[in-house]
Every structure is written in structure tokens, then in C-alpha cells.
Coordinates of C-alpha atoms and ligand atoms in Angstrom, one line a residue:
X58 CA 28.8 -42.4 -143.6
X59 CA 31.9 -40.5 -142.6
X60 CA 34.4 -43.3 -142.9
X61 CA 36.7 -43.2 -145.9
X62 CA 39.0 -45.7 -147.4
X63 CA 42.4 -44.3 -147.3
X64 CA 44.9 -45.3 -149.9
X65 CA 48.5 -45.4 -148.7
X66 CA 49.5 -45.0 -152.4
X67 CA 47.8 -41.6 -152.6
X68 CA 49.4 -40.5 -149.3
X69 CA 52.8 -41.6 -150.5
X70 CA 52.4 -39.8 -153.8
X71 CA 51.2 -36.6 -152.1
X72 CA 54.3 -36.6 -149.8
X73 CA 56.7 -37.6 -152.6
X74 CA 55.4 -34.5 -154.5
X75 CA 55.6 -32.0 -151.7
X76 CA 58.8 -33.3 -150.2
X77 CA 61.2 -30.8 -151.9
X78 CA 59.1 -27.9 -150.4
X79 CA 58.2 -29.4 -147.1
X80 CA 61.0 -27.8 -145.1
X81 CA 60.3 -24.4 -146.6
X82 CA 56.7 -24.6 -145.3
X83 CA 58.1 -25.1 -141.8
X84 CA 59.4 -21.5 -142.0
X85 CA 56.0 -19.8 -142.1
X86 CA 54.7 -18.1 -139.0
X87 CA 52.1 -20.6 -137.8
X88 CA 54.5 -23.6 -138.4
X89 CA 57.3 -21.9 -136.5
X90 CA 55.0 -21.2 -133.5
X91 CA 53.7 -24.8 -133.6
X92 CA 57.3 -26.1 -133.9
X93 CA 58.5 -24.0 -130.9
X94 CA 55.7 -25.2 -128.6
X95 CA 56.1 -28.8 -129.7
X96 CA 59.8 -28.9 -129.1
X97 CA 59.5 -27.1 -125.7
X98 CA 57.1 -29.8 -124.5
X99 CA 58.7 -32.8 -126.2
X100 CA 62.0 -32.1 -124.5
X101 CA 60.4 -32.6 -121.1
X102 CA 59.4 -36.2 -122.0
X103 CA 62.3 -37.7 -123.9
X104 CA 64.4 -40.3 -122.0
X105 CA 67.1 -39.0 -119.6
X106 CA 69.6 -41.5 -121.0
X107 CA 71.0 -39.9 -124.1
X108 CA 72.0 -43.3 -125.5
X109 CA 68.4 -44.3 -125.8
X110 CA 67.0 -45.5 -129.1
X111 CA 64.1 -43.4 -130.4
X112 CA 61.7 -44.2 -133.2
X113 CA 60.5 -41.3 -135.3
X114 CA 57.5 -42.8 -137.0
X115 CA 56.4 -41.0 -140.1
X116 CA 59.4 -38.8 -139.4
X117 CA 59.3 -37.0 -142.8
X118 CA 62.4 -34.8 -143.5
X119 CA 63.9 -35.1 -140.0
X120 CA 62.4 -32.1 -138.3
X121 CA 62.5 -33.8 -134.9
X122 CA 65.0 -36.6 -135.6
X123 CA 67.8 -34.0 -136.3
X124 CA 67.5 -32.0 -133.0
X125 CA 67.1 -35.3 -131.1
X126 CA 70.3 -36.7 -132.7
X127 CA 72.1 -33.5 -131.9
X128 CA 71.3 -34.2 -128.2
X129 CA 73.0 -37.6 -128.6
X130 CA 70.0 -39.9 -129.1
X131 CA 70.1 -42.7 -131.7
X132 CA 67.1 -42.3 -133.9
X133 CA 65.4 -44.6 -136.4
X134 CA 63.4 -42.4 -138.8
X135 CA 60.9 -44.3 -140.9
X136 CA 58.5 -43.0 -143.4
X137 CA 56.3 -44.3 -146.3
X138 CA 57.4 -41.6 -148.7
X139 CA 60.7 -42.1 -150.6
X140 CA 60.6 -38.4 -151.4
X141 CA 60.5 -37.4 -147.7
X142 CA 63.2 -39.9 -146.9
X143 CA 65.4 -38.5 -149.7
X144 CA 65.0 -35.0 -148.3
X145 CA 65.7 -36.3 -144.8
X146 CA 68.9 -37.9 -146.0
X147 CA 70.0 -34.5 -147.5
X148 CA 69.2 -32.7 -144.2
X149 CA 71.0 -35.4 -142.1
X150 CA 74.1 -35.4 -144.3
X151 CA 74.3 -31.6 -144.1
X152 CA 74.3 -31.9 -140.3
X153 CA 76.8 -34.8 -140.4
X154 CA 74.4 -36.9 -138.4
X155 CA 74.3 -40.1 -140.5
X156 CA 75.8 -42.1 -137.7
X157 CA 73.1 -41.1 -135.3
X158 CA 70.0 -41.4 -137.6
X159 CA 69.0 -44.5 -139.5
X160 CA 66.5 -44.1 -142.3
X161 CA 64.0 -46.8 -143.3
X162 CA 61.0 -47.0 -145.6
X163 CA 58.2 -48.3 -143.5
X164 CA 54.4 -48.2 -143.2
X165 CA 53.5 -47.2 -139.7
X166 CA 50.5 -49.4 -139.7
X167 CA 52.7 -52.5 -140.1
X168 CA 56.2 -51.9 -138.8
X169 CA 58.9 -54.5 -139.5
X170 CA 60.6 -53.8 -136.1
X171 CA 60.4 -56.4 -133.3
X172 CA 58.3 -55.9 -130.2
X173 CA 59.7 -53.6 -127.5
X174 CA 62.7 -52.3 -129.6
X175 CA 62.5 -48.6 -128.8
X176 CA 63.0 -46.6 -125.6
X177 CA 60.8 -43.8 -126.9
X178 CA 58.4 -43.5 -129.8
X179 CA 57.6 -40.3 -131.5
X180 CA 54.8 -39.8 -134.1
X181 CA 54.3 -36.1 -134.8
X182 CA 52.3 -34.0 -137.2
X183 CA 50.0 -36.3 -139.0
X184 CA 50.7 -40.0 -139.3
X185 CA 48.2 -41.1 -136.6
X186 CA 45.4 -39.1 -138.2
X187 CA 46.5 -39.8 -141.8
X188 CA 46.9 -43.5 -141.7
X189 CA 44.6 -46.1 -140.0
X190 CA 44.7 -44.6 -136.4
X191 CA 43.9 -47.9 -134.6
X192 CA 46.7 -49.8 -136.5
X193 CA 49.2 -47.0 -136.0
X194 CA 48.7 -46.7 -132.2
X195 CA 48.8 -50.5 -131.9
X196 CA 52.1 -50.7 -133.8
X197 CA 53.6 -47.8 -131.9
X198 CA 52.7 -49.5 -128.7
X199 CA 54.0 -52.8 -129.8
X200 CA 57.5 -51.6 -130.7
X201 CA 57.8 -49.5 -127.5
X202 CA 59.6 -51.0 -124.5
X203 CA 57.5 -51.7 -121.3
X204 CA 57.3 -48.5 -119.2
X205 CA 58.6 -46.5 -122.2
X206 CA 57.0 -43.2 -123.2
X207 CA 55.4 -42.3 -126.5
X208 CA 54.6 -38.9 -128.0
X209 CA 51.9 -38.7 -130.7
X210 CA 49.7 -36.1 -132.3
X211 CA 46.2 -36.2 -133.9
X212 CA 44.0 -33.7 -135.6
X213 CA 41.4 -32.1 -133.4
X214 CA 37.7 -32.6 -134.2
X215 CA 36.1 -29.4 -133.1
X216 CA 38.2 -26.7 -134.8
X217 CA 37.9 -28.4 -138.1
X218 CA 34.1 -28.4 -137.7
X219 CA 34.0 -24.8 -136.7
X220 CA 36.0 -23.5 -139.7
X221 CA 33.3 -25.1 -141.8
X222 CA 30.4 -23.6 -139.8
X223 CA 29.8 -20.6 -142.1
X224 CA 30.1 -22.2 -145.5
X225 CA 28.9 -25.7 -144.7
X226 CA 26.9 -25.7 -141.4
X227 CA 25.4 -29.1 -142.2
X228 CA 28.9 -30.7 -142.5
X229 CA 30.1 -28.9 -139.4
X230 CA 27.2 -30.4 -137.4
X231 CA 27.9 -33.9 -138.7
X232 CA 31.6 -33.5 -137.7
X233 CA 30.6 -32.4 -134.2
X234 CA 28.1 -35.3 -133.9
X235 CA 30.7 -37.8 -135.1
X236 CA 28.7 -38.7 -138.3
X237 CA 31.8 -37.5 -140.2
X238 CA 35.1 -38.6 -138.8
X239 CA 37.5 -37.9 -141.7
X240 CA 38.2 -34.4 -142.9
X241 CA 40.4 -32.7 -145.5
X242 CA 43.2 -30.8 -143.7
X243 CA 46.6 -29.5 -144.9
X244 CA 46.1 -31.1 -148.4
X245 CA 45.4 -34.6 -147.1
X246 CA 42.0 -35.8 -148.2
X247 CA 41.0 -37.8 -145.1
X248 CA 42.4 -37.0 -141.7
X249 CA 40.8 -38.8 -138.8
X250 CA 39.6 -36.2 -136.4
X251 CA 39.4 -36.7 -132.6
X252 CA 37.9 -35.1 -129.6
X253 CA 40.2 -35.2 -126.5
X254 CA 38.0 -38.0 -125.0
X255 CA 38.2 -40.0 -128.3
X256 CA 42.0 -39.8 -128.4
X257 CA 42.3 -40.8 -124.8
X258 CA 40.1 -43.9 -125.6
X259 CA 42.2 -44.7 -128.6
X260 CA 45.4 -44.9 -126.6
X261 CA 43.8 -46.7 -123.6
X262 CA 42.3 -49.3 -125.9
X263 CA 45.9 -50.0 -127.0
X264 CA 47.2 -50.3 -123.4
X265 CA 48.9 -46.9 -123.5
X266 CA 48.1 -44.7 -120.5
X267 CA 47.7 -41.1 -121.4
X268 CA 49.8 -39.1 -118.9
X269 CA 49.6 -35.7 -120.6
X270 CA 47.8 -34.0 -123.4
X271 CA 48.8 -30.6 -125.0
X272 CA 46.7 -28.5 -127.3
X273 CA 48.7 -26.9 -130.2
X274 CA 47.6 -24.5 -133.0
X275 CA 45.0 -22.8 -130.8
X276 CA 46.3 -19.3 -131.0
X277 CA 47.6 -19.3 -134.6
X278 CA 44.2 -20.7 -135.7
X279 CA 42.5 -17.4 -134.9
X280 CA 45.1 -15.3 -136.7
X281 CA 44.4 -14.1 -140.3
X282 CA 45.5 -16.4 -143.1
X283 CA 48.0 -13.7 -144.2
X284 CA 49.8 -13.8 -140.8
X285 CA 49.6 -17.6 -140.5
X286 CA 51.4 -18.0 -143.8
X287 CA 53.9 -15.1 -143.7
X288 CA 57.6 -15.5 -143.6
X289 CA 58.2 -11.9 -142.9
X290 CA 57.3 -11.1 -139.3
X291 CA 58.3 -9.0 -136.5
X292 CA 60.4 -10.8 -133.8
X293 CA 58.6 -9.3 -130.9
X294 CA 55.1 -10.3 -132.3
X295 CA 56.4 -13.8 -133.0
X296 CA 57.8 -14.3 -129.5
X297 CA 54.6 -13.0 -127.9
X298 CA 52.4 -15.2 -130.0
X299 CA 54.5 -18.3 -129.4
X300 CA 54.4 -17.5 -125.7
X301 CA 50.6 -17.2 -125.9
X302 CA 50.4 -20.5 -127.7
X303 CA 52.8 -22.1 -125.2
X304 CA 50.7 -20.9 -122.2
X305 CA 47.4 -22.0 -123.7
X306 CA 48.7 -25.4 -124.8
X307 CA 48.5 -26.5 -121.2
X308 CA 45.1 -25.1 -120.5
X309 CA 42.8 -28.1 -120.1
X310 CA 39.6 -26.2 -120.8
X311 CA 40.9 -25.3 -124.3
X312 CA 42.0 -28.8 -125.4
X313 CA 38.9 -29.3 -127.6
X314 CA 39.8 -26.0 -129.4
X315 CA 43.2 -27.2 -130.5
X316 CA 43.8 -28.1 -134.1
X317 CA 46.4 -30.6 -132.9
X318 CA 46.2 -32.8 -129.8
X319 CA 49.6 -33.9 -128.7
X320 CA 49.6 -36.9 -126.4
X321 CA 52.2 -38.3 -124.1
X322 CA 51.6 -41.9 -123.2
X323 CA 53.2 -44.6 -121.2
X324 CA 53.2 -48.3 -121.9
Ligands
SAM1368 C1 53.0 -33.8 -142.2 S1 54.3 -34.9 -142.4 C2 55.1 -34.8 -140.9 C3 56.5 -35.4 -140.9 C4 57.3 -35.3 -139.5 N1 56.7 -36.2 -138.6 C5 57.2 -33.9 -139.0 O1 56.7 -33.7 -137.9 O2 57.8 -33.0 -139.6 C6 53.5 -36.5 -142.3 C7 54.4 -37.7 -142.6 O3 53.7 -38.9 -142.4 C8 54.1 -39.8 -143.4 N2 53.2 -40.9 -143.4 C9 51.9 -40.8 -143.7 N3 51.3 -42.0 -143.7 C10 52.3 -42.9 -143.4 C11 52.3 -44.3 -143.2 N4 51.3 -45.1 -143.3 N5 53.5 -44.9 -142.8 C12 54.7 -44.1 -142.7 N6 54.7 -42.8 -142.9 C13 53.5 -42.2 -143.2 C14 54.2 -39.0 -144.6 O4 54.9 -39.6 -145.7 C15 54.8 -37.7 -144.1 O5 56.2 -37.7 -144.2

């Protein structure tokens, strides 16, 4: 009980369908706060050498590949969804970055790249939880150079249990106890959820040392749905909430309350 068969085909279809609207969604309040905190931390871990080659695995429409390429990095963006890759191409062409970002259709559970090809590997907002997590982490580790760093993100177990506590307390209890490990989140039927300890084990089992963990979507999770989804917000309120989110993202005692756990690992 609690394990689900995940079909890559249904994931592909889902992202193909939402790809034309994906970038618009990034403009709502909670996504902008999440994006700010992610970028502020991510910048601290990318290689010093701007000629480095970065893999953006499950990179979607280029949300992270584009700013990385603007800094000078060479990026390989791969994704399973043709729709997302098509949108990425439009965004990349608009920014005139096609010489810095290569696009490739790939399944992150079985990458075609050789061992130790990349200086830095990024896998943000979903793929590790959406696809088979063990296989994804193994593949990300395989293509990363020795001593290279990796940034990945998984969906947190406890907040997704707590939001179900009122309407489905039995389910919430099963999620907390680890009897249910796959949960519907952000339109995806089965996301693997993790506690901070579980995610640490996942990376360590794959010979990746976890050197830092950030909690994201702690503050926006307690705001009303209306505020989370608005595009019309006050700048002062936005900058205060994003600062709150940024401050709490590094608070170890709150990691379990984060909807996203962002992991920095070293091979
Ligand atoms: C929520 S989006 C995030 C995209 C991007 N990483 C970002 O942060 O904006 C999740 C992405 O993971 C991709 N994805 C899911 N499963 C995948 C798989 N097995 N292989 C490659 N990409 C996958 C989806 O197609 C989608 O583009």
C-alpha cells in the first residue's frame, strides 16, 4: 500500500498540456517567492568557473537554465516533455542564448550522457519526486564529475500530510507513518514525499554526501489560497514575505515543515 506505478507517458502528456501556461504560473505570488529563495541559495553553490558545463535535468521551460546561461555557463537542458522543450526553445531564442543552452529530450531515470560529464547537476521543482526517485538520483550522480556538486529538490512529507488532516485524517496519519509515500500535488498524481531524514538517506545511498538542505515553501504555505495565487500584489508585502521565506529556509528546526526540500550534495 502506498506505492504507485508511475507512468512516464502520463507525466509527459501532463507537461505537454500545461507547457504553454507554465511560465505564466511562475508569475503568481507563491511561485515568485519560491523562485527568489531558490535562486538566492542556488547561486551560492554553482561552480566558480563560468565555463563549467551544467546539466539542468527535467529543466522544463528554462527557468533556471536561462539565468545560468546569462552568467556564462554552458547548460544542457533535458526534459521528457516535448511541449516543455518547445517552450524552452522559444524562451531561449528570445534571450538569444541558443549557443549557451543545448536542449535534449531525455528521461532522467535513464540518461544517455556518459559518466562524469557534468561539473554541476541541477534538478529543481519536481523531477526527483515525480519520476522514480532512486533511479533519478542514481543517474544524476552518475553523470556528475567526482567532487562536483548537485542541487536537487523533493516534495516534503509532513506538510502534505497536514493539509489533509481536516478532510482526511486517516490518510494524513498514513502519510506521516510512511504507509502512503505517493501523494497528489500540483496536478501530478503521484509525487514521492520525503522527510528530511529520508531524503538524506536517498542521496547517501547513491554516494552523494548531503552538504546542505534548505526548506522552501514554508511561509507561503500558511498564506491564504487567494494570496498564494494572486498576480496583483503589493511590492512591500512581497519583499517582506520573500525575506521571511528566505530567513526560515535556513532554519533547521523547520525543515520538516517545508513543502520543498532542496538538497545540495557532493559526489
Ligand atoms: C514542475 S516542472 C519543473 C521544470 C523546471 N525544473 C523548473 O524548475 O522550472 C517538472 C519538469 O520535470 C519534467 N519531468 C518529469 N519527469 C521526467 C522524467 N522522467 N525525465 C525528464 N523530465 C521529467 C517535466 O516534463 C517537467 O518539465
